[in-house]
PDB file of C-alpha atoms in Angstrom:
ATOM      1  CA  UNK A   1     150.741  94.511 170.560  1.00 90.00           C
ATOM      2  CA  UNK A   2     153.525  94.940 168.463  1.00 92.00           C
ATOM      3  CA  UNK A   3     157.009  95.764 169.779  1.00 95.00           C
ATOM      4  CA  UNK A   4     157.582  99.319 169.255  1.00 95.00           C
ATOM      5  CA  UNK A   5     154.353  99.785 170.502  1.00 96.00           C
ATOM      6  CA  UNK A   6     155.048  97.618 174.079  1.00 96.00           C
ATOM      7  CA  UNK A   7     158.372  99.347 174.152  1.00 96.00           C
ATOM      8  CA  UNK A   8     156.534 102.788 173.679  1.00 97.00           C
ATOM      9  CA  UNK A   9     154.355 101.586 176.844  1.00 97.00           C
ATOM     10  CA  UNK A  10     157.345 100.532 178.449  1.00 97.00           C
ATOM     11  CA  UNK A  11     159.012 104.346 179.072  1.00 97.00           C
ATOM     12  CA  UNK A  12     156.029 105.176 180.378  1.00 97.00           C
ATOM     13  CA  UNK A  13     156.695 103.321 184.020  1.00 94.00           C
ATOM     14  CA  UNK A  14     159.276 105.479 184.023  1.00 94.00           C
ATOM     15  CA  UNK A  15     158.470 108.545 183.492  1.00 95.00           C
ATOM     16  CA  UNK A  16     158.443 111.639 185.544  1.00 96.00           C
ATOM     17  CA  UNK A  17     155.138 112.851 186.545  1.00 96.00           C
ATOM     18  CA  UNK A  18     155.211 116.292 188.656  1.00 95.00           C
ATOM     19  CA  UNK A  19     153.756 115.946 192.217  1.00 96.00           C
ATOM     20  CA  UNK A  20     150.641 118.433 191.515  1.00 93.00           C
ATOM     21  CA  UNK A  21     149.674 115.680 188.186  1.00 95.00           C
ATOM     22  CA  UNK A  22     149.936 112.992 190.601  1.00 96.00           C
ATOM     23  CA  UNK A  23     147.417 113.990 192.806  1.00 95.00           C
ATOM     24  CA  UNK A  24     144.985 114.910 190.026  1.00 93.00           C
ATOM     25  CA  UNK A  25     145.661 111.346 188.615  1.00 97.00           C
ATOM     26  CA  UNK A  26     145.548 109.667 191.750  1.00 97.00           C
ATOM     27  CA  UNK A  27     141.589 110.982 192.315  1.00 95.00           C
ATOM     28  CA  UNK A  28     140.544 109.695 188.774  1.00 96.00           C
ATOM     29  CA  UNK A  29     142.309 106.181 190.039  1.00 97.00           C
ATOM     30  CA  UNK A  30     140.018 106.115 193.330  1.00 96.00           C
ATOM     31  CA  UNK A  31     137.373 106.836 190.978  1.00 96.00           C
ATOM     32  CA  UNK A  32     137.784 104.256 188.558  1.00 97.00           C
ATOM     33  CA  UNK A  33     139.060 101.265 191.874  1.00 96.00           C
ATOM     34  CA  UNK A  34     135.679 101.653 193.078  1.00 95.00           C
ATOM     35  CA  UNK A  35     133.450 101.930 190.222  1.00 95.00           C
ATOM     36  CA  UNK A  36     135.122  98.714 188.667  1.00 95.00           C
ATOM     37  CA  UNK A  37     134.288  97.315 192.340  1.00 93.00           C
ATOM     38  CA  UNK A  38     130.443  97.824 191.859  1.00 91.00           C
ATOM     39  CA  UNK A  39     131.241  95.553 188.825  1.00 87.00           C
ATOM     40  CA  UNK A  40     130.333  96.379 184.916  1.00 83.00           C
ATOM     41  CA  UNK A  41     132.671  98.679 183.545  1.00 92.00           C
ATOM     42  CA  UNK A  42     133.875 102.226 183.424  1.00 97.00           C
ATOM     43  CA  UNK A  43     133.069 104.696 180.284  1.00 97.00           C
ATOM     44  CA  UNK A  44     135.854 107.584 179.908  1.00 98.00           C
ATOM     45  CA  UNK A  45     134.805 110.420 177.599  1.00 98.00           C
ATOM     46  CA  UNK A  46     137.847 112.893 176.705  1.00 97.00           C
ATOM     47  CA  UNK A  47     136.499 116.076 175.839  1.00 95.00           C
ATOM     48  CA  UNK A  48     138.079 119.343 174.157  1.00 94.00           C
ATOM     49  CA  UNK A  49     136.901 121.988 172.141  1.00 91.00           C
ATOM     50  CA  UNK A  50     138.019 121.000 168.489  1.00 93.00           C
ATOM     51  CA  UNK A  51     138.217 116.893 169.452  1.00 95.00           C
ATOM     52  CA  UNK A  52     141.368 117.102 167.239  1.00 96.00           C
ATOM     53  CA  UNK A  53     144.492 116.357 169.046  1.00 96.00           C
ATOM     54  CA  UNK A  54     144.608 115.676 173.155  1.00 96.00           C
ATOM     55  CA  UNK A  55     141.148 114.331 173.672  1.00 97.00           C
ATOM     56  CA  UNK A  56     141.964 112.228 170.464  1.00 97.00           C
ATOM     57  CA  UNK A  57     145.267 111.335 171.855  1.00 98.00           C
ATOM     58  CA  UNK A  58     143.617 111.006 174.942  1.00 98.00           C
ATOM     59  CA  UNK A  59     140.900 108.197 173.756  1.00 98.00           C
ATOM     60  CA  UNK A  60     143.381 106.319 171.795  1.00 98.00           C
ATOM     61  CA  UNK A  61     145.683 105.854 175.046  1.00 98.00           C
ATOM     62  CA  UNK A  62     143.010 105.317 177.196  1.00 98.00           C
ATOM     63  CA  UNK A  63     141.791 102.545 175.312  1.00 97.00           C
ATOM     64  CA  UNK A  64     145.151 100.995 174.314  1.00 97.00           C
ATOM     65  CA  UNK A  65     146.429 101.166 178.016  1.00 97.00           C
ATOM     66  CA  UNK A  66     143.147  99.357 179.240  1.00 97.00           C
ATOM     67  CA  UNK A  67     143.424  96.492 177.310  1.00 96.00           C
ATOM     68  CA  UNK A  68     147.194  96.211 178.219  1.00 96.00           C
ATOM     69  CA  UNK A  69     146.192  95.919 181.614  1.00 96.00           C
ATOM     70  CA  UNK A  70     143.375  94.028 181.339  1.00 95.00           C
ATOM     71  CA  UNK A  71     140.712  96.282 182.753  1.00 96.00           C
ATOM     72  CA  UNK A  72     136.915  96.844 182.066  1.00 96.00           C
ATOM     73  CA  UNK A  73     137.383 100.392 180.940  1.00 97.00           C
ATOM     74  CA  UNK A  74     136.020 102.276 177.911  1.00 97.00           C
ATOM     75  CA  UNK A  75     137.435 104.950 176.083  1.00 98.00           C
ATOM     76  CA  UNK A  76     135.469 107.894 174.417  1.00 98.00           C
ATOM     77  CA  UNK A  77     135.977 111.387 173.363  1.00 98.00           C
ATOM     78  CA  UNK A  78     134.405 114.507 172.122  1.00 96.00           C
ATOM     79  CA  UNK A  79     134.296 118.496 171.559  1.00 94.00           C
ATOM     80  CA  UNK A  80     132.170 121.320 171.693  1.00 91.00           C
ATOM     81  CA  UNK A  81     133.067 121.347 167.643  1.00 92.00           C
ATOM     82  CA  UNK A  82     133.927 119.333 165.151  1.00 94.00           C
ATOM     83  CA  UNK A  83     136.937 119.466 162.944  1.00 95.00           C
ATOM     84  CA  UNK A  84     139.033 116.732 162.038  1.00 95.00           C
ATOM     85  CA  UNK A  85     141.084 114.244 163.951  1.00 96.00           C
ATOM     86  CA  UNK A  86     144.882 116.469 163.365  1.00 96.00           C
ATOM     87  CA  UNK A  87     146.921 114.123 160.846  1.00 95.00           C
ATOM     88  CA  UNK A  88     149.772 115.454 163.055  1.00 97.00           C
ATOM     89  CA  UNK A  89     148.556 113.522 166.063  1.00 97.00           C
ATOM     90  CA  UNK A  90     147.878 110.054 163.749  1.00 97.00           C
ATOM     91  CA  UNK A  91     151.489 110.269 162.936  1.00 97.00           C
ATOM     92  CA  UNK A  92     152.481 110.563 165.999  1.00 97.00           C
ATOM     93  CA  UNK A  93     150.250 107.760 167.381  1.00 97.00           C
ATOM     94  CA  UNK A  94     152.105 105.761 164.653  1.00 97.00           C
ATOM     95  CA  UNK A  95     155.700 106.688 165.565  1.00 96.00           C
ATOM     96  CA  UNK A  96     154.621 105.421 168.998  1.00 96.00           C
ATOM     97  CA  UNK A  97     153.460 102.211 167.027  1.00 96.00           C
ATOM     98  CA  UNK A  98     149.707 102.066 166.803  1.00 96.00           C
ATOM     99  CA  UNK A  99     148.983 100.682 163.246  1.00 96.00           C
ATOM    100  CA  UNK A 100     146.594 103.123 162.015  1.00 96.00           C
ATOM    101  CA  UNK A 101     144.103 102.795 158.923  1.00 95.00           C
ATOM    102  CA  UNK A 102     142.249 105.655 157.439  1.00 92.00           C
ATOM    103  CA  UNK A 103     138.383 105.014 156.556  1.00 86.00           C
ATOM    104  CA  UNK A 104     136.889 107.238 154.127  1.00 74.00           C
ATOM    105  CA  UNK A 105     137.896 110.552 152.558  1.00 69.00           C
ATOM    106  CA  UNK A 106     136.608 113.798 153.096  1.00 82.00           C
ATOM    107  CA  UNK A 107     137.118 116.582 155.535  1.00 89.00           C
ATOM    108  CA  UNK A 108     136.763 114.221 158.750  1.00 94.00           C
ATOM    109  CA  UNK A 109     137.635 111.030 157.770  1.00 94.00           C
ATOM    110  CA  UNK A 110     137.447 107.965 160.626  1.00 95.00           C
ATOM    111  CA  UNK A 111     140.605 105.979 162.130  1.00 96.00           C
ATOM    112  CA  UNK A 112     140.892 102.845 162.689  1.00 96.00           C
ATOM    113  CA  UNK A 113     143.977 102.269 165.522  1.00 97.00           C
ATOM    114  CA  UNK A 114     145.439  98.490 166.206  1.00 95.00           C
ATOM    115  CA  UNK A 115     146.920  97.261 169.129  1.00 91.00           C
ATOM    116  CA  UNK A 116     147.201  93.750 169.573  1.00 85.00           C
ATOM    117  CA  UNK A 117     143.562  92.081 168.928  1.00 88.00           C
ATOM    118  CA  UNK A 118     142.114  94.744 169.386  1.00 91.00           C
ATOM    119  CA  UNK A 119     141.113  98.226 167.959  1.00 94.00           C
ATOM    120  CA  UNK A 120     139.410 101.341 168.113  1.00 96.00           C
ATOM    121  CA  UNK A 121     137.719 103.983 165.498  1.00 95.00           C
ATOM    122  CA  UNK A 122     137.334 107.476 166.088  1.00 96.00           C
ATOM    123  CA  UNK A 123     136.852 110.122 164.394  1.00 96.00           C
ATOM    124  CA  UNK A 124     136.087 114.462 165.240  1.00 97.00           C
ATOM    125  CA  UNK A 125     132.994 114.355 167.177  1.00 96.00           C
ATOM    126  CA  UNK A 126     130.636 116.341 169.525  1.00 95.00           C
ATOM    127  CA  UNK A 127     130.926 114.822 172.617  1.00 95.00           C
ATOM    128  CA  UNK A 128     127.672 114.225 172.804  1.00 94.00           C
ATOM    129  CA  UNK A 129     127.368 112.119 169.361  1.00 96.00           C
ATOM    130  CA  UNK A 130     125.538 108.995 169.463  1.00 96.00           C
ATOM    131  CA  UNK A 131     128.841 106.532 169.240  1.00 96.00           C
ATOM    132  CA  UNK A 132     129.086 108.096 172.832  1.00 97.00           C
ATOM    133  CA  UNK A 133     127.698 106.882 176.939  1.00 96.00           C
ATOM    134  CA  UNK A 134     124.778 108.725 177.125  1.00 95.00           C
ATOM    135  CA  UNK A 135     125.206 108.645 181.093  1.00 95.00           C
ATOM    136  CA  UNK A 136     127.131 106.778 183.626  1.00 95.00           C
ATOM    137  CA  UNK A 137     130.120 108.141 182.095  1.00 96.00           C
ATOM    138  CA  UNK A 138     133.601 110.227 183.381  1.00 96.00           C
ATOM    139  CA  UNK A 139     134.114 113.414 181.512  1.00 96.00           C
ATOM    140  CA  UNK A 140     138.130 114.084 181.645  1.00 96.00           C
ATOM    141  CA  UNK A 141     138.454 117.560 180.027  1.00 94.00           C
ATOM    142  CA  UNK A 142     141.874 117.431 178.611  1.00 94.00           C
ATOM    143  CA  UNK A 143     141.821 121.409 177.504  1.00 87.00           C
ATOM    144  CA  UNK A 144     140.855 124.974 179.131  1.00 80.00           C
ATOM    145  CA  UNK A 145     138.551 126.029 176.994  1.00 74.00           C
ATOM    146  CA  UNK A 146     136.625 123.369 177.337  1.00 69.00           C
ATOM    147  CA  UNK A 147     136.556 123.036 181.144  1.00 68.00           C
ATOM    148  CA  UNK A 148     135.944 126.620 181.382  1.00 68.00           C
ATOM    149  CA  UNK A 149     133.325 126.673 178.436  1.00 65.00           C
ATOM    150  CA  UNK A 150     131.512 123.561 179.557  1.00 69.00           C
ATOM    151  CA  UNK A 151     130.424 123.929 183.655  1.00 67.00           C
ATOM    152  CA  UNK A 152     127.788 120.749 182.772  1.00 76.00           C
ATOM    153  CA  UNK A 153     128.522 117.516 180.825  1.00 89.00           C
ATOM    154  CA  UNK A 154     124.993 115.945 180.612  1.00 90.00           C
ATOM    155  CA  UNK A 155     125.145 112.646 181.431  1.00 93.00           C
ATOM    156  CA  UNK A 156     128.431 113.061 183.352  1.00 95.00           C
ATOM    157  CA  UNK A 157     128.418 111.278 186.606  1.00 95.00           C
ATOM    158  CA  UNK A 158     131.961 113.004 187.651  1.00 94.00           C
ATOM    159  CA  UNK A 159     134.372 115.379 185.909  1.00 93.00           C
ATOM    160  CA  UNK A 160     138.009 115.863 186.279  1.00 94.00           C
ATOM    161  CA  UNK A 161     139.682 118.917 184.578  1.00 92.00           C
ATOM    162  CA  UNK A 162     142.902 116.532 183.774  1.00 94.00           C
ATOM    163  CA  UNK A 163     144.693 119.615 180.949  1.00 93.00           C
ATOM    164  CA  UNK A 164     147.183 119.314 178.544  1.00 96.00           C
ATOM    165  CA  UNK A 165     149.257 122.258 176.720  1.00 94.00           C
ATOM    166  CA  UNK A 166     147.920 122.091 172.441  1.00 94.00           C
ATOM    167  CA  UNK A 167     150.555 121.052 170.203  1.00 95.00           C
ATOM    168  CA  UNK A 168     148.948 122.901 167.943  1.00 94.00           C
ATOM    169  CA  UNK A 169     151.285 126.305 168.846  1.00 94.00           C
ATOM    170  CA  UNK A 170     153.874 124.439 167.407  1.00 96.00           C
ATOM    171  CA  UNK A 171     152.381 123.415 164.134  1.00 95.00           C
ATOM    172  CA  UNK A 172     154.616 124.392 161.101  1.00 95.00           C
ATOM    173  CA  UNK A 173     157.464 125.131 163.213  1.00 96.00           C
ATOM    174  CA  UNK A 174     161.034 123.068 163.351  1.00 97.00           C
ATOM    175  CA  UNK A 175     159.332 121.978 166.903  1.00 97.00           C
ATOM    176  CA  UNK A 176     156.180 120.235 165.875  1.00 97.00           C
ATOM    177  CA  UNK A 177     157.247 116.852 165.374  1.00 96.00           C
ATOM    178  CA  UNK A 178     158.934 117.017 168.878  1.00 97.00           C
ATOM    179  CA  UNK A 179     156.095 118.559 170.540  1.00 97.00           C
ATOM    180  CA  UNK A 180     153.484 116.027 169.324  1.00 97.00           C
ATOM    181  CA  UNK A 181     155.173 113.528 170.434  1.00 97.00           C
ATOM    182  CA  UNK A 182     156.184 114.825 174.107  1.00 97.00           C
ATOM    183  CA  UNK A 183     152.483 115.622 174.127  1.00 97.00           C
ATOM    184  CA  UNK A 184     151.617 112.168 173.317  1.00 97.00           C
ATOM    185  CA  UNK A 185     153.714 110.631 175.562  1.00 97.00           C
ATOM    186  CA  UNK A 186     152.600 112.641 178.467  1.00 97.00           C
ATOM    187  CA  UNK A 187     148.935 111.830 177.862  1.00 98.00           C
ATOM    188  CA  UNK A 188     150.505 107.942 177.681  1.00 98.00           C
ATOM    189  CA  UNK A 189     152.424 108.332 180.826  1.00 98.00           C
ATOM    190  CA  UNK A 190     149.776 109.981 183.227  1.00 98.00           C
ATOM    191  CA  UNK A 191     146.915 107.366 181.910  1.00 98.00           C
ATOM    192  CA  UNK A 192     149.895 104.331 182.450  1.00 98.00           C
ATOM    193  CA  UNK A 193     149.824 105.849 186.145  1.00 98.00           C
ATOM    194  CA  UNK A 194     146.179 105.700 186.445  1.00 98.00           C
ATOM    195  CA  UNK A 195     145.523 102.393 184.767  1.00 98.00           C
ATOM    196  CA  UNK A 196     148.573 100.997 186.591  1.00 97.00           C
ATOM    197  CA  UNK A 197     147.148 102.204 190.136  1.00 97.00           C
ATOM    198  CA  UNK A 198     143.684 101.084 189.426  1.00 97.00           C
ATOM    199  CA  UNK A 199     145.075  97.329 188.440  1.00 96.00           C
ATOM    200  CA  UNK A 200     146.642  96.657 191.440  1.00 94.00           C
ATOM    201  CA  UNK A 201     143.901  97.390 193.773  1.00 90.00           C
ATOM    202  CA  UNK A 202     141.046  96.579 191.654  1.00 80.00           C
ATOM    203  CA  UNK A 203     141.080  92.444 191.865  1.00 65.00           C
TER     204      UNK A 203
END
């Protein structure tokens, strides 16, 4: 990983997570201890309506923040709709120092996002779409509508409601820029707790 992006990742063991976030967090890390303990790996599928900004945010964390701790995790995500990953949340991901390449034109083109050796594509999707765990999976719903919208994930073996406030009320204000990012960073702080938790008692 490059160094803006490690030094991103490094203000995240720091960061202030409210009491009520940690215990939400802490279940998904009990989860995810004793799944990796049954051996394989675990499959994490983001979902939110529009799969356009927090699930997308959420996936590209997830996966980043796996591979920086070494663990046998999988990052997905999904909507109820699709749109377009928001080009608001690629910069963002950028500024936080993911090398990102666009694939493709159109109105949902795919990403490509680099960390290190590694990388991930992703693109708007229905969380459902075939690029997704069909089963055996985690469904994290990162928005309300979704988690109120969606009582059954098929193929979900557990679901935590784990929401984040849209960015998108800021778009096109003097705020957006500042709100992405905090938004960003939140989603990269909370999974840094989980991932964090799960590597030191997963051995």
């Amino acid at each position: 990983m490059n160094k803006v992006l490690l030094n991103t990742i490094f203000t995240f063991s720091k960061s202030f997570i409210p009491e009520d976030r940690k215990t939400l967090l802490d279940g998904l890390a009990i989860y995810l201890v004793d799944k990796l303990k049954e051996g394989g790996e675990a499959k994490l599928n983001f979902i939110c309506t529009h799969n356009s900004r927090r699930s997308q945010l959420s996936q590209v964390w997830g996966q980043a923040l796996a591979d920086y701790f070494k663990l046998p995790i999988k990052s997905y995500s999904g909507g109820v709709e699709v749109t377009a990953f928001n080009p608001r949340a690629v910069a963002t991901l950028q500024e936080d120092g993911f090398e990102v390449k666009e694939n493709g034109l159109g109105n949902n083109p795919q990403y490509t996002f680099i960390f290190g050796e590694n990388q991930l594509v992703t693109f708007s999707k229905l969380y459902d779409d075939p690029v997704n765990p069909e089963s055996d999976f985690v469904a994290i719903m990162t928005c309300d509508h979704a988690d109120e919208n969606c009582p059954f994930i098929p193929g979900a073996v557990i679901r935590f409601p784990l929401r984040f406030e849209d960015p998108k009320a800021f778009d096109n204000t003097p705020l957006e820029s500042e709100k992405y990012l905090e938004r960003s960073r939140q989603i990269g702080a909370e999974l840094f707790y989980v991932f964090s938790s799960v590597a030191k008692n997963f051995q």
